[in-house]
JSON list of C-alpha atoms in Angstrom, two decimals:
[
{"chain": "A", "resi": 1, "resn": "UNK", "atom": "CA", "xyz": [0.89, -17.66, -21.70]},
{"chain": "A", "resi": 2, "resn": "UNK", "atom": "CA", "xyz": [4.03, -16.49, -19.72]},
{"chain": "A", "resi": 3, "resn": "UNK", "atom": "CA", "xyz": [4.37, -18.45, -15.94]},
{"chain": "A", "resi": 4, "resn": "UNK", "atom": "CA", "xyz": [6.83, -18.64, -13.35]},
{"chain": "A", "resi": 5, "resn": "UNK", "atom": "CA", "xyz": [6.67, -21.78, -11.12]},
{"chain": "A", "resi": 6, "resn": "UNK", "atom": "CA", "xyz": [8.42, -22.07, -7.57]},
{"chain": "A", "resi": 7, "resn": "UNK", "atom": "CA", "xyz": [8.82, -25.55, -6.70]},
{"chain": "A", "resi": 8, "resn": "UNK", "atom": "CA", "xyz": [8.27, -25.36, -3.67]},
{"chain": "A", "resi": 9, "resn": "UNK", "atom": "CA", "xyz": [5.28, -23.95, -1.18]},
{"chain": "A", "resi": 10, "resn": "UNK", "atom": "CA", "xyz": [6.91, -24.21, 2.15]},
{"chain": "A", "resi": 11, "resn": "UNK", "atom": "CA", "xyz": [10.19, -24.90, 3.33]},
{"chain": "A", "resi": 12, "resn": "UNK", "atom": "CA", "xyz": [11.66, -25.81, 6.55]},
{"chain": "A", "resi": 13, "resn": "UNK", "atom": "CA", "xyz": [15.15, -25.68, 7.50]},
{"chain": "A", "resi": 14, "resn": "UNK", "atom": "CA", "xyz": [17.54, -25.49, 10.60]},
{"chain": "A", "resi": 15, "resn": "UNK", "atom": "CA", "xyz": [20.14, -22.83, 10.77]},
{"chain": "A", "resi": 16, "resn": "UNK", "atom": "CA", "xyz": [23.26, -23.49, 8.92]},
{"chain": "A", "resi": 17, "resn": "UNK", "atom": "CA", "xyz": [21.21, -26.14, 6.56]},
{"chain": "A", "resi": 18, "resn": "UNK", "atom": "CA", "xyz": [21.91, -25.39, 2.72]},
{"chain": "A", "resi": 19, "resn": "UNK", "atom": "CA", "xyz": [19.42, -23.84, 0.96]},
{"chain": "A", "resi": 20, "resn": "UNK", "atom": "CA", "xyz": [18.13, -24.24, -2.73]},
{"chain": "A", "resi": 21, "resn": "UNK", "atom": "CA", "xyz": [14.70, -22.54, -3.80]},
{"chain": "A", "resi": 22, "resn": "UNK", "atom": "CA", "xyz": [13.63, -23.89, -7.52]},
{"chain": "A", "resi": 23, "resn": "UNK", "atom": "CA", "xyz": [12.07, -21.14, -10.52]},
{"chain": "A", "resi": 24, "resn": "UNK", "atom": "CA", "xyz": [11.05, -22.49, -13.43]},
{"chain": "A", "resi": 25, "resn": "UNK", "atom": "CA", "xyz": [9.78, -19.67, -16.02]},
{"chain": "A", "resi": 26, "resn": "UNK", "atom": "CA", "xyz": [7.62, -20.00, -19.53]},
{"chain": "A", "resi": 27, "resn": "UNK", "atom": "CA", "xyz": [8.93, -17.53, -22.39]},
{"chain": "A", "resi": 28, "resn": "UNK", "atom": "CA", "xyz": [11.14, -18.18, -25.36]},
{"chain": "A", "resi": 29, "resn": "UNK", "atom": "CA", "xyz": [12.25, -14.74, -25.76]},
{"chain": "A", "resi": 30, "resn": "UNK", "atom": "CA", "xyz": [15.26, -12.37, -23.68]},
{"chain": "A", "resi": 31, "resn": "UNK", "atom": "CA", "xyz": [13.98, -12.42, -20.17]},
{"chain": "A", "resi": 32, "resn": "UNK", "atom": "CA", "xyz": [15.01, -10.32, -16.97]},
{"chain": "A", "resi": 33, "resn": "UNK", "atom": "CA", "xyz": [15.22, -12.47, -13.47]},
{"chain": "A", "resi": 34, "resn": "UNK", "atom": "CA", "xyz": [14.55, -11.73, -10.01]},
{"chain": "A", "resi": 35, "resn": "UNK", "atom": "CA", "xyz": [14.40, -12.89, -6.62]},
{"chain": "A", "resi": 36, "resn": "UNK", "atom": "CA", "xyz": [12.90, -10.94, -4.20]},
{"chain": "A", "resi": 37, "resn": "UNK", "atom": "CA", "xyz": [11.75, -11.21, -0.29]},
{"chain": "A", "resi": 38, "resn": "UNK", "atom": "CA", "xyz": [9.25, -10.14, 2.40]},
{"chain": "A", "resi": 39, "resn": "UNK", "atom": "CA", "xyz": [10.30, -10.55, 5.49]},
{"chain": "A", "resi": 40, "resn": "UNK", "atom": "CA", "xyz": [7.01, -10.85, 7.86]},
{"chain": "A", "resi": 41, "resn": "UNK", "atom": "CA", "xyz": [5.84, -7.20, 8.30]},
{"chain": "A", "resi": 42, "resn": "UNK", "atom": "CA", "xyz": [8.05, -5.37, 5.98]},
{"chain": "A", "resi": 43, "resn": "UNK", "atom": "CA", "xyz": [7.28, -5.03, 2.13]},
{"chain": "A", "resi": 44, "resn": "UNK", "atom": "CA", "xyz": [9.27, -6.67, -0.85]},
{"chain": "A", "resi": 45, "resn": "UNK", "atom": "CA", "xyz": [12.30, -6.30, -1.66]},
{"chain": "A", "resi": 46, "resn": "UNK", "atom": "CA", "xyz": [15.16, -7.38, -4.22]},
{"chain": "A", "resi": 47, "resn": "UNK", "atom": "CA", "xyz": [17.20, -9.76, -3.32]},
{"chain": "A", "resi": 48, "resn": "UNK", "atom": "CA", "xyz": [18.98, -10.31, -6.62]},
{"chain": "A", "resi": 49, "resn": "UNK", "atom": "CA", "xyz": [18.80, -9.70, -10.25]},
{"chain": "A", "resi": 50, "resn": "UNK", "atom": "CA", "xyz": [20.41, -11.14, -13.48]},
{"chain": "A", "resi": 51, "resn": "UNK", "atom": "CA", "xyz": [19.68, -9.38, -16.88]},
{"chain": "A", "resi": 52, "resn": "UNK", "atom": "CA", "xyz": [22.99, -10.61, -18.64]},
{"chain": "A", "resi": 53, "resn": "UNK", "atom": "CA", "xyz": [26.80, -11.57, -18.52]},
{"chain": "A", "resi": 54, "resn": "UNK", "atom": "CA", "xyz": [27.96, -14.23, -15.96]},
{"chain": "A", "resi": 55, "resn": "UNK", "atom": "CA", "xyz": [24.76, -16.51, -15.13]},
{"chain": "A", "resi": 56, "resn": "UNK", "atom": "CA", "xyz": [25.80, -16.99, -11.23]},
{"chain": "A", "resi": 57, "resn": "UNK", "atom": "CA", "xyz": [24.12, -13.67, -9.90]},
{"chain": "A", "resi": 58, "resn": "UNK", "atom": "CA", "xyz": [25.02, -13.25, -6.18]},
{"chain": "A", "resi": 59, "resn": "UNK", "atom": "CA", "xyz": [23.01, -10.82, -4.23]},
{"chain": "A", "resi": 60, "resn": "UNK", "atom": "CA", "xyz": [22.59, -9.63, -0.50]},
{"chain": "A", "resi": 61, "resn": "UNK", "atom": "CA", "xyz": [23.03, -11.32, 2.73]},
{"chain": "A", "resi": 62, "resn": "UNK", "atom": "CA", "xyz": [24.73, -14.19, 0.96]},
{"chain": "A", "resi": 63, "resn": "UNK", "atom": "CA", "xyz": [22.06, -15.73, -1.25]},
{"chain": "A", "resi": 64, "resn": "UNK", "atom": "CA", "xyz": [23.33, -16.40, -5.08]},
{"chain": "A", "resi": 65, "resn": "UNK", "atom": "CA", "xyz": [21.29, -17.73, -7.84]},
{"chain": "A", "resi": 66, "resn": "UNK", "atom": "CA", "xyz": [21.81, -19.07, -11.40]},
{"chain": "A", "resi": 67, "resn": "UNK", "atom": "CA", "xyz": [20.31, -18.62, -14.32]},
{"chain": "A", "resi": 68, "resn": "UNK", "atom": "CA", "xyz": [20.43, -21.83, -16.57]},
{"chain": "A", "resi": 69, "resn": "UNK", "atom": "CA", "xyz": [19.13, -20.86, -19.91]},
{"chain": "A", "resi": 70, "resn": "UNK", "atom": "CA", "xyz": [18.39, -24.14, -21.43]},
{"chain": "A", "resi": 71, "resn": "UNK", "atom": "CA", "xyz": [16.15, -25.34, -18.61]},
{"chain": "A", "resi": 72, "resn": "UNK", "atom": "CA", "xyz": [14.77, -21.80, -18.18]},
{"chain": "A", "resi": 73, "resn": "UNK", "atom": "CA", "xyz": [15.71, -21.92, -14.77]},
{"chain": "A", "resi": 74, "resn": "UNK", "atom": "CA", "xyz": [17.15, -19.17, -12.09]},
{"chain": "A", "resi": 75, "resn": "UNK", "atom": "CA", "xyz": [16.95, -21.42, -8.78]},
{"chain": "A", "resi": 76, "resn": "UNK", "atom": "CA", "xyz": [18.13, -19.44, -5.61]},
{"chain": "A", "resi": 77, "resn": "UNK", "atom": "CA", "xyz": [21.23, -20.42, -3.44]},
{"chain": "A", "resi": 78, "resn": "UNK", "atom": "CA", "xyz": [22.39, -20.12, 0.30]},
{"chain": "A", "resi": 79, "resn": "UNK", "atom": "CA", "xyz": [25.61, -22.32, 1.81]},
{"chain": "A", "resi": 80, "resn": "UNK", "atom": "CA", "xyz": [24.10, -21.89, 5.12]},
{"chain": "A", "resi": 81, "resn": "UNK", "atom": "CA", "xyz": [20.85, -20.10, 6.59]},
{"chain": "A", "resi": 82, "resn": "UNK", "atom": "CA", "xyz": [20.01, -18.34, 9.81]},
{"chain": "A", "resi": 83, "resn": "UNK", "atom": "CA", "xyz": [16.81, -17.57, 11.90]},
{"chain": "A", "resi": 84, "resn": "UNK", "atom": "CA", "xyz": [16.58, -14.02, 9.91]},
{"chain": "A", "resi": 85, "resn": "UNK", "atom": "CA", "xyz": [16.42, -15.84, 6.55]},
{"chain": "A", "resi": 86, "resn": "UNK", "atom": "CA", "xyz": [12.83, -16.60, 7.82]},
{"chain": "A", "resi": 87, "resn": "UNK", "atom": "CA", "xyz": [10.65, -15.00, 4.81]},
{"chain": "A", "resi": 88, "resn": "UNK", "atom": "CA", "xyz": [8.88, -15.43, 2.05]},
{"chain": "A", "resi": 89, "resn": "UNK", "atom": "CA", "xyz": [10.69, -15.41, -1.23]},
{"chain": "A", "resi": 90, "resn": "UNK", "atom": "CA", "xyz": [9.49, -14.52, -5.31]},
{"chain": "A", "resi": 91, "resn": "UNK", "atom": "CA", "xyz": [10.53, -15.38, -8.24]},
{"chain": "A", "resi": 92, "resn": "UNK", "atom": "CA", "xyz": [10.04, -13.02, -11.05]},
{"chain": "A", "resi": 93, "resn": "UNK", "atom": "CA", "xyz": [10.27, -12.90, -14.59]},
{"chain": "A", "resi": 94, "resn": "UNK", "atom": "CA", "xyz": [10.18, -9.56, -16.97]},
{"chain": "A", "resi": 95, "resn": "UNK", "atom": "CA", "xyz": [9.08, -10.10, -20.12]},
{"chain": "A", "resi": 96, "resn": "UNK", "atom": "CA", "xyz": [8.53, -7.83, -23.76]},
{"chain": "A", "resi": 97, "resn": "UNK", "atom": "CA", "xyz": [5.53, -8.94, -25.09]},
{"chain": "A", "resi": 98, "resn": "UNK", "atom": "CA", "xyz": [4.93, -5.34, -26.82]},
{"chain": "A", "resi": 99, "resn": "UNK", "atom": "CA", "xyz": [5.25, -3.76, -23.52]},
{"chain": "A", "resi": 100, "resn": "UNK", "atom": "CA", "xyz": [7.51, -5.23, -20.86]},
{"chain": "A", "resi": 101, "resn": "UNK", "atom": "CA", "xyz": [5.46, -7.38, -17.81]},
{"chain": "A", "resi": 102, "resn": "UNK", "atom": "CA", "xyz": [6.93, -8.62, -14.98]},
{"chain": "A", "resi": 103, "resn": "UNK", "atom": "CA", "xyz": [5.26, -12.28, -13.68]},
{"chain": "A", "resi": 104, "resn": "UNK", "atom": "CA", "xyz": [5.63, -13.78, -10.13]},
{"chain": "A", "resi": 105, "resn": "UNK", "atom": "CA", "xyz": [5.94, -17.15, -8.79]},
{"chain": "A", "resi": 106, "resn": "UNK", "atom": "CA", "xyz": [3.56, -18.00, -6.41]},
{"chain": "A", "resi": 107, "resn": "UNK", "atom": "CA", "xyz": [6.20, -17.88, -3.62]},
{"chain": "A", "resi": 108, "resn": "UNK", "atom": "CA", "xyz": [7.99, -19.94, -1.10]},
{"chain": "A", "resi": 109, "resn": "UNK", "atom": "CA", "xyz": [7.73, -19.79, 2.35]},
{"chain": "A", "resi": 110, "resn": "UNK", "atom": "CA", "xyz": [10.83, -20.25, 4.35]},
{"chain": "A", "resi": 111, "resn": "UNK", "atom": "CA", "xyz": [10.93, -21.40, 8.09]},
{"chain": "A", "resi": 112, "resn": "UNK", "atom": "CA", "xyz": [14.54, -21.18, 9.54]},
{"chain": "A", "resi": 113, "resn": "UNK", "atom": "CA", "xyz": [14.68, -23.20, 12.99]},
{"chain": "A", "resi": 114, "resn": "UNK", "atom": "CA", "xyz": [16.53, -21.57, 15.38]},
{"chain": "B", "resi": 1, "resn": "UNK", "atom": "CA", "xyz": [15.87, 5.82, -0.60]},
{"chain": "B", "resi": 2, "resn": "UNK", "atom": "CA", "xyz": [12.79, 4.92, -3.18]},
{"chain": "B", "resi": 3, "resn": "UNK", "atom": "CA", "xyz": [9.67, 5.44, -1.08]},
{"chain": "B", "resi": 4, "resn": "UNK", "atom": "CA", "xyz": [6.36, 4.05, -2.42]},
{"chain": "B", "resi": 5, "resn": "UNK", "atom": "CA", "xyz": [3.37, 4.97, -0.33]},
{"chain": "B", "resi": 6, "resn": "UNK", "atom": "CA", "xyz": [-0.02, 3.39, 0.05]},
{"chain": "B", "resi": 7, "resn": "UNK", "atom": "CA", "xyz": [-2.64, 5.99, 1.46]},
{"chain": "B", "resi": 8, "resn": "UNK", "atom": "CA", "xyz": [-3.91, 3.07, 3.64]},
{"chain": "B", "resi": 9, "resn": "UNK", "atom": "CA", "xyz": [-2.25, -0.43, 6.13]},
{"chain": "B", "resi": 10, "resn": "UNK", "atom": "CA", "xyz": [-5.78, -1.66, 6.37]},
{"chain": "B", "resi": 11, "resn": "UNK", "atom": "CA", "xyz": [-8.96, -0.98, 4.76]},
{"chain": "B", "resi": 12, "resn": "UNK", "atom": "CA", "xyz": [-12.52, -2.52, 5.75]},
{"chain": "B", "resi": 13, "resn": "UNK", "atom": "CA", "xyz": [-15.32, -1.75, 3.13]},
{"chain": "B", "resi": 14, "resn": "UNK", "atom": "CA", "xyz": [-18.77, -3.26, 2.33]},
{"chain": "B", "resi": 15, "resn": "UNK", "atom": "CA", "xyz": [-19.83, -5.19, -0.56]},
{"chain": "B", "resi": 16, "resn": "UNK", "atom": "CA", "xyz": [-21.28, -2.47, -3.40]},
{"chain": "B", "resi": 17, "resn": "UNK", "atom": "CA", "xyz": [-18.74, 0.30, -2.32]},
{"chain": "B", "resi": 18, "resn": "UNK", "atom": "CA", "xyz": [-16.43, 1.76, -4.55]},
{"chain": "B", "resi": 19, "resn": "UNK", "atom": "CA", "xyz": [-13.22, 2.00, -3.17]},
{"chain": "B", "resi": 20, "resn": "UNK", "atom": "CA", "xyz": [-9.69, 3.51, -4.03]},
{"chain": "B", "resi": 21, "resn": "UNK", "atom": "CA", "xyz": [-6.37, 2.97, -3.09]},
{"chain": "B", "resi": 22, "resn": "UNK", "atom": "CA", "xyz": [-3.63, 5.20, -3.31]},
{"chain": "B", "resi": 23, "resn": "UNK", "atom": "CA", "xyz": [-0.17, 4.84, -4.45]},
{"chain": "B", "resi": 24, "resn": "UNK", "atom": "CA", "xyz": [2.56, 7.78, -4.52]},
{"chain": "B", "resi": 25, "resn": "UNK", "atom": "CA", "xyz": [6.32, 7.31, -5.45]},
{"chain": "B", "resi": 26, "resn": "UNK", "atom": "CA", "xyz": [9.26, 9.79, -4.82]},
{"chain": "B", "resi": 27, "resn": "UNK", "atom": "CA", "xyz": [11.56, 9.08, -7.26]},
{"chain": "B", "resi": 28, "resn": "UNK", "atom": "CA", "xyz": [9.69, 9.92, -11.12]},
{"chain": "B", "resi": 29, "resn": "UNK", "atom": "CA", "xyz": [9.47, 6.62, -12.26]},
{"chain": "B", "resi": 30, "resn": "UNK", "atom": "CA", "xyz": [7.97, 6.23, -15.28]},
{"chain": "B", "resi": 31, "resn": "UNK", "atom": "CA", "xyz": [6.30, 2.81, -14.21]},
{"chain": "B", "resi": 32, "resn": "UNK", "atom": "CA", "xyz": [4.33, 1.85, -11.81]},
{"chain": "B", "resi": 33, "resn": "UNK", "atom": "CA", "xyz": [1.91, -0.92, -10.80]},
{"chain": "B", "resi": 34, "resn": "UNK", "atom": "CA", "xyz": [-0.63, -2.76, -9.03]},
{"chain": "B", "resi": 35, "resn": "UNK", "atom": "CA", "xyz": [-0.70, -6.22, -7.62]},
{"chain": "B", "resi": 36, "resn": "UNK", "atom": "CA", "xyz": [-3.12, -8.32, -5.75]},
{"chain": "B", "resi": 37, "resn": "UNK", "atom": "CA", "xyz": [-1.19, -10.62, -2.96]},
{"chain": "B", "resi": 38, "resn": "UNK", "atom": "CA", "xyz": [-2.85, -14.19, -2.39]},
{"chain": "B", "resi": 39, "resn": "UNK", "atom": "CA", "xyz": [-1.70, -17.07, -0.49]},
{"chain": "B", "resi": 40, "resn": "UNK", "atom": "CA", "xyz": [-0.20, -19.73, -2.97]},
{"chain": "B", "resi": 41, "resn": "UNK", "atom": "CA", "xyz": [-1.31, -17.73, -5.67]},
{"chain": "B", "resi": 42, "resn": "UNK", "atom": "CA", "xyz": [1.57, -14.88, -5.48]},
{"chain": "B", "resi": 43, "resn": "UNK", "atom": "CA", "xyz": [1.58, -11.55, -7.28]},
{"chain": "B", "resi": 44, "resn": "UNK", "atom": "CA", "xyz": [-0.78, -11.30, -9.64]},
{"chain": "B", "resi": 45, "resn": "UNK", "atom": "CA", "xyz": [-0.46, -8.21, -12.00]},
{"chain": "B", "resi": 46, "resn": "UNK", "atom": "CA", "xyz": [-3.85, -6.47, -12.32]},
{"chain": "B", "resi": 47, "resn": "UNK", "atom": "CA", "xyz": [-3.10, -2.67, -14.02]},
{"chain": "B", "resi": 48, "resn": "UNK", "atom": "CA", "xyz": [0.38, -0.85, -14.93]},
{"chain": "B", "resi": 49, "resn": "UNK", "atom": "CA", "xyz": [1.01, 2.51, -16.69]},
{"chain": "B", "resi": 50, "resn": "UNK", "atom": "CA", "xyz": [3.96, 3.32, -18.06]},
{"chain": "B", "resi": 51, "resn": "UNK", "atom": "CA", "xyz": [3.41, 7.45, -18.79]},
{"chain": "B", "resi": 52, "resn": "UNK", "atom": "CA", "xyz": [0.86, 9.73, -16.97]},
{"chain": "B", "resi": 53, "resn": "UNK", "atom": "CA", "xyz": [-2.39, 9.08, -18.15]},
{"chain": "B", "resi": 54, "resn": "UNK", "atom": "CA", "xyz": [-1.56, 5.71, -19.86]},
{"chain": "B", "resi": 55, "resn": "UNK", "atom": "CA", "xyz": [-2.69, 2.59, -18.65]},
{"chain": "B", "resi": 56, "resn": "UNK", "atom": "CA", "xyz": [-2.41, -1.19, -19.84]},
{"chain": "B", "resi": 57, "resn": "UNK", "atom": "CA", "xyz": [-4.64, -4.31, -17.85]},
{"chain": "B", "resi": 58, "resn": "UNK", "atom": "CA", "xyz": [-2.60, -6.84, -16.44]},
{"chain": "B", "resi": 59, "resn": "UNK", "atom": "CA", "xyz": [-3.77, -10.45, -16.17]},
{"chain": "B", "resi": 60, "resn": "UNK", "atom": "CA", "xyz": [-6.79, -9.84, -13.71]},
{"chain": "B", "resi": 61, "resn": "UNK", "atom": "CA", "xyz": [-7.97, -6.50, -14.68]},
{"chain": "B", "resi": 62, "resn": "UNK", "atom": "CA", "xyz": [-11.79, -7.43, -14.30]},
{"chain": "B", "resi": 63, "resn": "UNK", "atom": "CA", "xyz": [-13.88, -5.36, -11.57]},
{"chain": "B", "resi": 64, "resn": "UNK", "atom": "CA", "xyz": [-10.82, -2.74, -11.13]},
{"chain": "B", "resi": 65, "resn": "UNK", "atom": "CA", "xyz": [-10.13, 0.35, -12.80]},
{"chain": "B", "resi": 66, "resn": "UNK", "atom": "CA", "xyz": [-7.03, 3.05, -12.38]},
{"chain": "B", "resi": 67, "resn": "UNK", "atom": "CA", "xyz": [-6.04, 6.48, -13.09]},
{"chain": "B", "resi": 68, "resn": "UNK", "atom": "CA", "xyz": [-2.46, 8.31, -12.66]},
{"chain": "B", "resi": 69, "resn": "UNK", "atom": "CA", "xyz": [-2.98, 12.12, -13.55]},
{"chain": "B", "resi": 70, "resn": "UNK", "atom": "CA", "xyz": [0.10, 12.45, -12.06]},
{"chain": "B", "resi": 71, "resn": "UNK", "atom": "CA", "xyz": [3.37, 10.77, -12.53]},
{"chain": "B", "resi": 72, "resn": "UNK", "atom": "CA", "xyz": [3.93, 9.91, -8.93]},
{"chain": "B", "resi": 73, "resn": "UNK", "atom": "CA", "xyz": [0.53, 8.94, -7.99]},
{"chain": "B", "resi": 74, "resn": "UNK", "atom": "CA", "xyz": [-1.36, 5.64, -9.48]},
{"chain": "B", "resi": 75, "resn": "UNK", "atom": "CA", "xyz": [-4.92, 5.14, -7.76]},
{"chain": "B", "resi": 76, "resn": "UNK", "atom": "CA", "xyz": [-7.01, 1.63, -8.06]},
{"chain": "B", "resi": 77, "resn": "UNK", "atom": "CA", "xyz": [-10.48, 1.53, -8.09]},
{"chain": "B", "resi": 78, "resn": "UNK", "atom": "CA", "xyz": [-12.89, -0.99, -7.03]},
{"chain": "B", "resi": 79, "resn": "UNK", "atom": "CA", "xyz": [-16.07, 0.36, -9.04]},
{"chain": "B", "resi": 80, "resn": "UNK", "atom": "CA", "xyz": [-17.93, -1.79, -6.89]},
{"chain": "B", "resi": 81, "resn": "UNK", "atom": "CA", "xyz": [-16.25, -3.89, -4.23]},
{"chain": "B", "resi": 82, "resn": "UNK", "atom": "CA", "xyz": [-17.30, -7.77, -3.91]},
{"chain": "B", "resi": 83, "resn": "UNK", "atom": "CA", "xyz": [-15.97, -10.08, -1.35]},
{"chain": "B", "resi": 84, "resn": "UNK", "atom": "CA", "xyz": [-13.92, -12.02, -3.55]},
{"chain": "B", "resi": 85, "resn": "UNK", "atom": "CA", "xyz": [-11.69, -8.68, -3.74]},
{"chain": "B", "resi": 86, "resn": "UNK", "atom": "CA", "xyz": [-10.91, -9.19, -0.27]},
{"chain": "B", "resi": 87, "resn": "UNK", "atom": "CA", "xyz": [-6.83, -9.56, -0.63]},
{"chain": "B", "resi": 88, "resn": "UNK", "atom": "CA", "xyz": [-3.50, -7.78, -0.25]},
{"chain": "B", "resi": 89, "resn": "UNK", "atom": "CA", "xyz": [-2.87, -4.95, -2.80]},
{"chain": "B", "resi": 90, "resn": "UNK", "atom": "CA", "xyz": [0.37, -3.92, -3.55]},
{"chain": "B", "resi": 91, "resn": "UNK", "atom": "CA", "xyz": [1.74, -0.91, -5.65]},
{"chain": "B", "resi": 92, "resn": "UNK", "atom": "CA", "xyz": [5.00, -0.63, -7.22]},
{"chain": "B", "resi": 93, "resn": "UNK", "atom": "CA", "xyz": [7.17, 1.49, -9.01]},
{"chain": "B", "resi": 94, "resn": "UNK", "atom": "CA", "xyz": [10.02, 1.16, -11.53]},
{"chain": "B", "resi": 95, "resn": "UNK", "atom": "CA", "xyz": [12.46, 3.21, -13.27]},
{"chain": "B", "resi": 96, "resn": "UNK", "atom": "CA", "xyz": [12.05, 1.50, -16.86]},
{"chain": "B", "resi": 97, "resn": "UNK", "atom": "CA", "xyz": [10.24, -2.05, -17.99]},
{"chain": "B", "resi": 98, "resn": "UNK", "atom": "CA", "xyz": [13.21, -3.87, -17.15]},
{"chain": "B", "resi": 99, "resn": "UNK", "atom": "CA", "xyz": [14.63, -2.48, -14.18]},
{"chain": "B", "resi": 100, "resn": "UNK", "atom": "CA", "xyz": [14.15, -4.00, -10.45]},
{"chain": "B", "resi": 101, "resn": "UNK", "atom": "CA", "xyz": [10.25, -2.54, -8.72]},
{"chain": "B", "resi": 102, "resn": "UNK", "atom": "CA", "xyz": [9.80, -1.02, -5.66]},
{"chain": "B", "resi": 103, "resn": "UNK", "atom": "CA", "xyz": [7.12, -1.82, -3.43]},
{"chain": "B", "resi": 104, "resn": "UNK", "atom": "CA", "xyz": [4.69, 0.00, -0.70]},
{"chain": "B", "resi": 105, "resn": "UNK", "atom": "CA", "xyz": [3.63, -1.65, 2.40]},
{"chain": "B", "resi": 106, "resn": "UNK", "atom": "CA", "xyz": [0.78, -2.61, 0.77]},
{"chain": "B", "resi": 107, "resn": "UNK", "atom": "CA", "xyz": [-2.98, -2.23, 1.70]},
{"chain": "B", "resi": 108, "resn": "UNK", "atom": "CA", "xyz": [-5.00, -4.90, 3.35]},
{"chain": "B", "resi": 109, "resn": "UNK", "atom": "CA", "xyz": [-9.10, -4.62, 1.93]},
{"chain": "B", "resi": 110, "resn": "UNK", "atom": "CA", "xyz": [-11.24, -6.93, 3.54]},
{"chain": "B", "resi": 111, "resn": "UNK", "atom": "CA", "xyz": [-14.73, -6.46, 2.00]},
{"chain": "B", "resi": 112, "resn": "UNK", "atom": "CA", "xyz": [-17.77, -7.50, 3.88]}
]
């Protein structure tokens, strides 16, 4: 079966700290990546996709992420974080398996220290 | 903008109640779905339809049900509501299998 597996639970950083968020997905076949976030109260969003071309995808507010096909990987990237990074972040996988599906990693929770 | 509504923030309903939640999107997708949101567990895909009146079961379709009659609404039902349904329930909406979803507020059921 198709999974997506975030490395990490929790995550606790101080502002201006790099970040690095793992994804690890399960499918052999073309695949469709995406990071998205909740900040506390407000509702998901996308943060960044990558369906094909140049494998470093950047996206808003500074994050980037690449997609490394031969470890089936699309880890998120920030150089430096800030208080309002604070969320909770998903990685996503779409898949065609006779009708496309997208699958969710569990999440991570981020904690920026101000 | 994309909007995607939920009818309801919160919800509290008692154990043997049938419930629905309702889901409308403004901007004729074709797609659109429904998600339970656990802790550590993530979004877990429990119906989608992909045309008006079509439906496929995600991965935890068991005790739920849905209907879209219309292209911009998609309701879940809870024929009949156990505690273990208790959760976050999030709709979404997408332009085509592939493209990026957009998400409602979502709706908060506690079942008691």
């Amino acid at each position: 079966a198709q999974s997506v597996s975030q490395h990490n639970h929790h995550v606790i950083l101080s502002e201006a700290a790099s970040l690095e968020l793992g994804c690890n997905y399960s499918y052999g076949g073309t695949v469709n990546l995406f990071w998205y976030v909740q900040y506390p109260g407000q509702h998901l969003q996308l943060l960044l996709k990558y369906f094909s071309g140049d494998p470093l995808v950047k996206g808003i507010k500074g994050f980037e992420a690449e997609f490394i096909k031969s470890k089936f990987s699309f880890n998120l990237r920030k150089p430096s974080v800030q208080w309002s990074d604070t969320a909770e972040y998903f990685c996503a996988v779409t898949v065609n398996t006779g009708g496309f599906k997208t699958i969710f990693g569990a999440g991570t929770r981020l904690f920026v220290k101000a | 903008d994309v909007k995607v509504t939920q009818s309801s923030r919160y919800l509290v309903k008692r154990t043997g109640e049938k419930v629905f939640l309702e889901c409308v999107q403004d901007m004729d997708h074709e797609n659109m779905f429904w998600y339970r949101q656990d802790p550590g567990l993530g979004l877990r895909l429990i119906y989608f339809s992909y045309d008006v009146k079509m439906k496929e079961k995600g991965d935890i379709p068991e005790g739920y049900s849905v209907s879209r009659e219309k292209k911009e609404r998609f309701s879940l039902i809870l024929e009949s509501a156990s505690t273990n349904q208790t959760s976050m329930y999030l709709c979404a909406s997408s332009s085509s299998g592939t493209e990026e979803a957009f998400f409602g507020q979502g709706t908060r059921l506690t079942v008691v």
